[in-house]
PDB file of C-alpha atoms and ligand atoms in Angstrom:
ATOM      1  CA  MET V   9     -26.226  29.628  13.983  1.00 83.00           C
ATOM      2  CA  ASP V  10     -29.935  29.534  13.179  1.00 91.00           C
ATOM      3  CA  PRO V  11     -31.837  30.008  16.494  1.00 91.00           C
ATOM      4  CA  LYS V  12     -34.018  26.977  15.633  1.00 94.00           C
ATOM      5  CA  ILE V  13     -30.903  24.774  15.460  1.00 96.00           C
ATOM      6  CA  GLU V  14     -29.591  26.298  18.670  1.00 97.00           C
ATOM      7  CA  ASN V  15     -32.902  25.500  20.344  1.00 97.00           C
ATOM      8  CA  LEU V  16     -32.891  21.945  19.018  1.00 98.00           C
ATOM      9  CA  LEU V  17     -29.387  21.399  20.438  1.00 98.00           C
ATOM     10  CA  LYS V  18     -30.654  22.648  23.828  1.00 98.00           C
ATOM     11  CA  ASN V  19     -33.639  20.301  23.626  1.00 98.00           C
ATOM     12  CA  LEU V  20     -31.345  17.363  22.889  1.00 98.00           C
ATOM     13  CA  LYS V  21     -29.241  18.249  25.915  1.00 98.00           C
ATOM     14  CA  LYS V  22     -32.348  18.207  28.128  1.00 98.00           C
ATOM     15  CA  ARG V  23     -32.889  14.652  26.913  1.00 98.00           C
ATOM     16  CA  ASN V  24     -29.337  13.639  27.909  1.00 98.00           C
ATOM     17  CA  ILE V  25     -28.279  13.505  24.253  1.00 98.00           C
ATOM     18  CA  ALA V  26     -25.193  15.386  23.065  1.00 98.00           C
ATOM     19  CA  GLY V  27     -25.888  17.521  19.996  1.00 98.00           C
ATOM     20  CA  PHE V  28     -23.340  19.072  17.618  1.00 96.00           C
ATOM     21  CA  TYR V  29     -23.747  21.267  14.591  1.00 98.00           C
ATOM     22  CA  CYS V  30     -21.617  21.182  11.429  1.00 97.00           C
ATOM     23  CA  ASN V  31     -22.112  23.511   8.489  1.00 97.00           C
ATOM     24  CA  ARG V  32     -21.017  20.981   5.880  1.00 97.00           C
ATOM     25  CA  LYS V  33     -21.032  17.224   5.503  1.00 97.00           C
ATOM     26  CA  GLU V  34     -17.214  17.078   5.218  1.00 97.00           C
ATOM     27  CA  GLU V  35     -16.984  18.603   8.682  1.00 98.00           C
ATOM     28  CA  ALA V  36     -19.404  15.972  10.008  1.00 98.00           C
ATOM     29  CA  THR V  37     -17.325  13.180   8.451  1.00 98.00           C
ATOM     30  CA  GLY V  38     -14.157  14.593  10.051  1.00 98.00           C
ATOM     31  CA  ASN V  39     -15.847  14.734  13.449  1.00 98.00           C
ATOM     32  CA  ILE V  40     -17.067  11.144  13.228  1.00 98.00           C
ATOM     33  CA  LEU V  41     -13.547   9.970  12.388  1.00 98.00           C
ATOM     34  CA  LYS V  42     -12.244  11.882  15.416  1.00 98.00           C
ATOM     35  CA  ILE V  43     -14.944  10.577  17.788  1.00 98.00           C
ATOM     36  CA  ILE V  44     -14.546   6.886  16.894  1.00 98.00           C
ATOM     37  CA  PRO V  45     -11.237   5.489  18.197  1.00 98.00           C
ATOM     38  CA  LEU V  46      -9.177   3.552  15.669  1.00 96.00           C
ATOM     39  CA  THR V  47      -9.509   0.339  17.656  1.00 95.00           C
ATOM     40  CA  ALA V  48     -13.292   0.541  18.140  1.00 97.00           C
ATOM     41  CA  SER V  49     -15.657  -1.688  16.184  1.00 97.00           C
ATOM     42  CA  VAL V  50     -18.399  -0.017  14.153  1.00 98.00           C
ATOM     43  CA  GLY V  51     -21.854  -1.147  13.094  1.00 97.00           C
ATOM     44  CA  ILE V  52     -23.788   0.574  10.329  1.00 97.00           C
ATOM     45  CA  CYS V  53     -27.231   0.643   8.796  1.00 94.00           C
ATOM     46  CA  GLY V  54     -28.247   1.413   5.238  1.00 91.00           C
ATOM     47  CA  SER V  55     -28.353   5.178   4.906  1.00 93.00           C
ATOM     48  CA  GLN V  56     -28.153   7.616   2.035  1.00 95.00           C
ATOM     49  CA  THR V  57     -26.789  10.157   4.506  1.00 97.00           C
ATOM     50  CA  LEU V  58     -23.890   7.903   5.536  1.00 97.00           C
ATOM     51  CA  ASP V  59     -23.215   7.218   1.836  1.00 96.00           C
ATOM     52  CA  GLN V  60     -23.035  10.949   1.148  1.00 97.00           C
ATOM     53  CA  LEU V  61     -20.591  11.388   4.037  1.00 97.00           C
ATOM     54  CA  ASN V  62     -18.402   8.566   2.618  1.00 97.00           C
ATOM     55  CA  VAL V  63     -17.613   7.779   6.236  1.00 98.00           C
ATOM     56  CA  VAL V  64     -17.855   3.983   6.063  1.00 97.00           C
ATOM     57  CA  LYS V  65     -15.219   3.799   3.345  1.00 97.00           C
ATOM     58  CA  LEU V  66     -12.921   6.163   5.248  1.00 98.00           C
ATOM     59  CA  LEU V  67     -13.284   4.099   8.444  1.00 98.00           C
ATOM     60  CA  GLU V  68     -12.403   0.946   6.518  1.00 97.00           C
ATOM     61  CA  VAL V  69      -9.449   2.575   4.769  1.00 97.00           C
ATOM     62  CA  ARG V  70      -7.926   3.719   8.063  1.00 97.00           C
ATOM     63  CA  GLY V  71      -8.232   0.176   9.445  1.00 97.00           C
ATOM     64  CA  SER V  72     -11.262   0.367  11.737  1.00 97.00           C
ATOM     65  CA  LYS V  73     -13.244  -2.845  12.185  1.00 97.00           C
ATOM     66  CA  VAL V  74     -16.523  -2.133  10.376  1.00 98.00           C
ATOM     67  CA  PHE V  75     -19.313  -4.725  10.347  1.00 97.00           C
ATOM     68  CA  ASN V  76     -20.285  -3.851   6.797  1.00 97.00           C
ATOM     69  CA  GLN V  77     -23.226  -5.917   5.591  1.00 95.00           C
ATOM     70  CA  TYR V  78     -23.124  -4.110   2.239  1.00 94.00           C
ATOM     71  CA  LYS V  79     -19.760  -5.542   1.185  1.00 92.00           C
ATOM     72  CA  PRO V  80     -20.152  -6.898  -2.333  1.00 92.00           C
ATOM     73  CA  GLY V  81     -20.092 -10.641  -2.881  1.00 94.00           C
ATOM     74  CA  ILE V  82     -20.992 -11.796   0.637  1.00 95.00           C
ATOM     75  CA  SER V  83     -23.563 -14.526   1.308  1.00 95.00           C
ATOM     76  CA  ARG V  84     -26.969 -13.980   2.933  1.00 93.00           C
ATOM     77  CA  GLN V  85     -25.658 -15.724   6.050  1.00 95.00           C
ATOM     78  CA  GLU V  86     -22.615 -13.421   6.232  1.00 96.00           C
ATOM     79  CA  ASN V  87     -24.897 -10.451   5.718  1.00 94.00           C
ATOM     80  CA  LEU V  88     -27.086 -11.509   8.667  1.00 93.00           C
ATOM     81  CA  GLU V  89     -24.067 -12.109  10.909  1.00 95.00           C
ATOM     82  CA  LEU V  90     -22.624  -8.690  10.092  1.00 96.00           C
ATOM     83  CA  ARG V  91     -25.981  -7.069  10.909  1.00 94.00           C
ATOM     84  CA  MET V  92     -26.160  -8.895  14.256  1.00 93.00           C
ATOM     85  CA  ASN V  93     -22.543  -8.103  15.178  1.00 95.00           C
ATOM     86  CA  GLY V  94     -22.926  -4.509  14.044  1.00 95.00           C
ATOM     87  CA  ALA V  95     -25.852  -3.992  16.402  1.00 94.00           C
ATOM     88  CA  GLN V  96     -23.528  -4.821  19.319  1.00 93.00           C
ATOM     89  CA  ALA V  97     -20.507  -2.886  18.103  1.00 95.00           C
ATOM     90  CA  ASP V  98     -18.634  -0.264  20.122  1.00 97.00           C
ATOM     91  CA  TYR V  99     -20.148   2.420  17.889  1.00 98.00           C
ATOM     92  CA  TYR V 100     -23.234   2.369  15.713  1.00 98.00           C
ATOM     93  CA  LEU V 101     -23.711   4.833  12.866  1.00 98.00           C
ATOM     94  CA  ALA V 102     -27.154   5.832  11.654  1.00 97.00           C
ATOM     95  CA  SER V 103     -29.271   8.647  10.348  1.00 97.00           C
ATOM     96  CA  ALA V 104     -32.749   9.324  11.717  1.00 97.00           C
ATOM     97  CA  ASN V 105     -35.777   9.314   9.432  1.00 97.00           C
ATOM     98  CA  ALA V 106     -36.767  12.504  11.188  1.00 98.00           C
ATOM     99  CA  ILE V 107     -35.942  14.628  14.214  1.00 98.00           C
ATOM    100  CA  SER V 108     -38.467  16.928  15.856  1.00 98.00           C
ATOM    101  CA  ARG V 109     -37.547  20.430  16.977  1.00 98.00           C
ATOM    102  CA  ASN V 110     -38.151  19.139  20.501  1.00 98.00           C
ATOM    103  CA  GLY V 111     -35.356  16.616  20.022  1.00 98.00           C
ATOM    104  CA  GLU V 112     -37.287  13.362  19.526  1.00 98.00           C
ATOM    105  CA  LEU V 113     -35.548  11.010  17.097  1.00 98.00           C
ATOM    106  CA  VAL V 114     -37.592   8.738  14.810  1.00 98.00           C
ATOM    107  CA  PHE V 115     -36.277   5.560  13.182  1.00 97.00           C
ATOM    108  CA  PHE V 116     -38.121   2.960  11.106  1.00 95.00           C
ATOM    109  CA  SER V 117     -36.720  -0.490  10.410  1.00 93.00           C
ATOM    110  CA  ALA V 118     -37.639  -3.525   8.343  1.00 93.00           C
ATOM    111  CA  TYR V 119     -35.578  -6.288   9.927  1.00 89.00           C
ATOM    112  CA  GLY V 120     -34.816  -4.771  13.329  1.00 90.00           C
ATOM    113  CA  ASN V 121     -31.025  -4.812  13.200  1.00 90.00           C
ATOM    114  CA  ARG V 122     -31.159  -1.037  12.741  1.00 93.00           C
ATOM    115  CA  THR V 123     -33.469  -0.382  15.702  1.00 95.00           C
ATOM    116  CA  SER V 124     -31.465  -2.893  17.729  1.00 94.00           C
ATOM    117  CA  GLY V 125     -28.129  -1.186  16.977  1.00 95.00           C
ATOM    118  CA  ILE V 126     -29.600   2.231  17.700  1.00 96.00           C
ATOM    119  CA  SER V 127     -31.014   1.011  21.017  1.00 94.00           C
ATOM    120  CA  CYS V 128     -28.175  -1.224  22.205  1.00 87.00           C
ATOM    121  CA  ALA V 129     -24.801  -0.246  20.736  1.00 89.00           C
ATOM    122  CA  LYS V 130     -22.376   1.063  23.361  1.00 94.00           C
ATOM    123  CA  ASN V 131     -22.198   4.375  21.512  1.00 98.00           C
ATOM    124  CA  LEU V 132     -24.542   5.776  18.904  1.00 98.00           C
ATOM    125  CA  ILE V 133     -23.791   8.519  16.393  1.00 98.00           C
ATOM    126  CA  VAL V 134     -26.784   9.885  14.484  1.00 98.00           C
ATOM    127  CA  VAL V 135     -26.195  12.215  11.539  1.00 98.00           C
ATOM    128  CA  CYS V 136     -29.072  14.366  10.320  1.00 98.00           C
ATOM    129  CA  GLY V 137     -29.259  16.890   7.515  1.00 98.00           C
ATOM    130  CA  ILE V 138     -31.448  19.928   8.164  1.00 97.00           C
ATOM    131  CA  ASN V 139     -34.051  18.528   5.772  1.00 97.00           C
ATOM    132  CA  LYS V 140     -35.003  15.968   8.440  1.00 98.00           C
ATOM    133  CA  ILE V 141     -36.015  18.474  11.118  1.00 98.00           C
ATOM    134  CA  THR V 142     -39.776  18.648  11.646  1.00 98.00           C
ATOM    135  CA  PRO V 143     -41.889  21.032  13.766  1.00 98.00           C
ATOM    136  CA  ASN V 144     -43.087  18.271  16.122  1.00 98.00           C
ATOM    137  CA  ILE V 145     -43.184  14.508  16.721  1.00 98.00           C
ATOM    138  CA  GLU V 146     -46.440  14.059  14.768  1.00 98.00           C
ATOM    139  CA  GLU V 147     -44.821  15.582  11.675  1.00 98.00           C
ATOM    140  CA  ALA V 148     -41.694  13.475  12.292  1.00 98.00           C
ATOM    141  CA  MET V 149     -43.781  10.284  12.216  1.00 97.00           C
ATOM    142  CA  LYS V 150     -45.618  11.500   9.111  1.00 97.00           C
ATOM    143  CA  ARG V 151     -42.308  12.259   7.427  1.00 97.00           C
ATOM    144  CA  ALA V 152     -40.892   8.816   8.244  1.00 96.00           C
ATOM    145  CA  ARG V 153     -43.908   6.859   6.998  1.00 95.00           C
ATOM    146  CA  GLY V 154     -45.491   9.120   4.417  1.00 94.00           C
ATOM    147  CA  TYR V 155     -42.362  10.388   2.703  1.00 96.00           C
ATOM    148  CA  VAL V 156     -39.138   8.512   3.572  1.00 96.00           C
ATOM    149  CA  THR V 157     -40.370   4.912   3.482  1.00 96.00           C
ATOM    150  CA  PRO V 158     -42.143   5.135   0.097  1.00 96.00           C
ATOM    151  CA  LEU V 159     -38.976   6.649  -1.389  1.00 95.00           C
ATOM    152  CA  ASN V 160     -36.899   3.823   0.091  1.00 94.00           C
ATOM    153  CA  CYS V 161     -39.358   1.228  -1.225  1.00 96.00           C
ATOM    154  CA  LYS V 162     -38.991   2.763  -4.676  1.00 95.00           C
ATOM    155  CA  ARG V 163     -35.192   2.950  -4.409  1.00 93.00           C
ATOM    156  CA  LEU V 164     -34.861  -0.668  -3.249  1.00 93.00           C
ATOM    157  CA  ASN V 165     -37.692  -2.036  -5.402  1.00 95.00           C
ATOM    158  CA  TRP V 166     -39.791  -3.441  -2.536  1.00 96.00           C
ATOM    159  CA  ASN V 167     -43.234  -4.834  -3.203  1.00 96.00           C
ATOM    160  CA  THR V 168     -45.306  -2.507  -1.021  1.00 97.00           C
ATOM    161  CA  PRO V 169     -48.624  -0.664  -1.495  1.00 97.00           C
ATOM    162  CA  CYS V 170     -46.726   2.642  -1.498  1.00 96.00           C
ATOM    163  CA  PHE V 171     -44.301   1.560  -4.220  1.00 94.00           C
ATOM    164  CA  LYS V 172     -46.190   3.011  -7.186  1.00 91.00           C
ATOM    165  CA  ASP V 173     -47.799   6.187  -5.932  1.00 94.00           C
ATOM    166  CA  GLY V 174     -45.976   6.917  -2.648  1.00 94.00           C
ATOM    167  CA  ILE V 175     -49.208   6.635  -0.626  1.00 95.00           C
ATOM    168  CA  CYS V 176     -49.028   4.523   2.530  1.00 96.00           C
ATOM    169  CA  ARG V 177     -51.761   1.905   2.959  1.00 96.00           C
ATOM    170  CA  GLU V 178     -50.564   0.380   6.183  1.00 95.00           C
ATOM    171  CA  ASN V 179     -53.827  -1.515   6.790  1.00 96.00           C
ATOM    172  CA  ILE V 180     -53.157  -3.838   3.857  1.00 97.00           C
ATOM    173  CA  CYS V 181     -49.370  -3.820   3.952  1.00 97.00           C
ATOM    174  CA  PHE V 182     -48.801  -7.338   5.248  1.00 97.00           C
ATOM    175  CA  SER V 183     -47.141 -10.559   4.143  1.00 95.00           C
ATOM    176  CA  PRO V 184     -47.660 -12.560   1.948  1.00 95.00           C
ATOM    177  CA  ASP V 185     -49.234  -9.924  -0.331  1.00 96.00           C
ATOM    178  CA  TYR V 186     -46.584  -7.318   0.388  1.00 97.00           C
ATOM    179  CA  LYS V 187     -43.086  -7.048   1.799  1.00 96.00           C
ATOM    180  CA  ARG V 188     -43.626  -4.318   4.364  1.00 96.00           C
ATOM    181  CA  MET V 189     -40.639  -2.071   4.959  1.00 96.00           C
ATOM    182  CA  CYS V 190     -41.677  -0.107   8.039  1.00 94.00           C
ATOM    183  CA  CYS V 191     -42.179  -3.020  10.423  1.00 95.00           C
ATOM    184  CA  GLN V 192     -40.539  -1.552  13.535  1.00 95.00           C
ATOM    185  CA  LEU V 193     -40.811   2.016  14.757  1.00 96.00           C
ATOM    186  CA  LEU V 194     -38.456   3.497  17.319  1.00 97.00           C
ATOM    187  CA  ILE V 195     -38.711   6.907  18.955  1.00 98.00           C
ATOM    188  CA  ILE V 196     -35.849   8.005  21.192  1.00 98.00           C
ATOM    189  CA  GLU V 197     -37.282  10.465  23.688  1.00 98.00           C
ATOM    190  CA  SER V 198     -34.374  10.451  26.109  1.00 97.00           C
ATOM    191  CA  GLU V 199     -31.230   8.582  27.102  1.00 97.00           C
ATOM    192  CA  VAL V 200     -29.970   7.390  30.491  1.00 96.00           C
ATOM    193  CA  ASP V 201     -26.239   7.561  29.739  1.00 95.00           C
ATOM    194  CA  PRO V 202     -25.248  11.111  28.709  1.00 94.00           C
ATOM    195  CA  GLN V 203     -22.193   9.737  26.867  1.00 95.00           C
ATOM    196  CA  ARG V 204     -24.004   7.197  24.669  1.00 97.00           C
ATOM    197  CA  ILE V 205     -25.797   9.214  21.994  1.00 98.00           C
ATOM    198  CA  LYS V 206     -24.306  11.934  19.856  1.00 98.00           C
ATOM    199  CA  VAL V 207     -26.418  13.694  17.253  1.00 98.00           C
ATOM    200  CA  ILE V 208     -24.597  15.583  14.513  1.00 98.00           C
ATOM    201  CA  LEU V 209     -26.848  18.082  12.751  1.00 98.00           C
ATOM    202  CA  VAL V 210     -25.557  19.171   9.362  1.00 98.00           C
ATOM    203  CA  GLY V 211     -26.544  22.495   7.828  1.00 97.00           C
ATOM    204  CA  GLU V 212     -27.353  21.055   4.399  1.00 97.00           C
ATOM    205  CA  PRO V 213     -29.855  18.512   3.056  1.00 97.00           C
ATOM    206  CA  LEU V 214     -28.661  14.915   3.362  1.00 97.00           C
ATOM    207  CA  GLY V 215     -30.475  11.738   2.373  1.00 94.00           C
ATOM    208  CA  PHE V 216     -34.256  11.988   2.258  1.00 91.00           C
TER     209      PHE V 216
HETATM  210  S1  SF4 B 312     -46.687   0.538   5.887  1.00 68.58           S
HETATM  211 FE1  SF4 B 312     -46.303  -0.343   3.857  1.00 68.58          FE
HETATM  212  S2  SF4 B 312     -47.374   1.055   2.462  1.00 68.58           S
HETATM  213 FE2  SF4 B 312     -47.059   2.159   4.374  1.00 68.58          FE
HETATM  214  S3  SF4 B 312     -45.120   3.281   4.114  1.00 68.58           S
HETATM  215 FE3  SF4 B 312     -44.683   1.302   5.162  1.00 68.58          FE
HETATM  216  S4  SF4 B 312     -44.104  -0.057   3.501  1.00 68.58           S
HETATM  217 FE4  SF4 B 312     -45.206   1.659   2.551  1.00 68.58          FE
END
């Protein structure tokens, strides 16, 4: 294993966060399916990484209760209820926007269901491709706002100042002129319960 990954896993442990390493995304998917009991409920957030792992579909196929707000054909009200229930599920699945080599995890959220699930779910599993590892927390924050959010705004067609050129102009990014995407910022620096958070690092690029 790359010594930098080994060091990151040690730094996570110091923060009371369990870290695992998988070479490939298929291995990560298999581990998630093993960790989450069949009878447990699962909340999810929108994530290219989770899409690439195909893990939500596999959980649903095996019969797990997934609060999936992305199910086609549901109403706005159903979508909101699924988000709220998902944030309180037995397990919450997410990917970080960035993770520092010191083990700090950075998450941005528009509506707050994501930051709420990450903070409050009984168990949290965070999957991160190696492309999301940054040298320090400052670079992690820069990555989340200066790189990830503009790409997400583009992908989801959000009216933001960064939509066209990818440059953040946070000082003017407010309603009603714009629909700001990075409204809530969460940094996990440590965890009280050593069983609650599991971070799965994957040795290939996932998401962006
Ligand atoms: S604050 Fe606004 S302009 Fe800056 S990255 Fe977030 S959504 Fe884009």
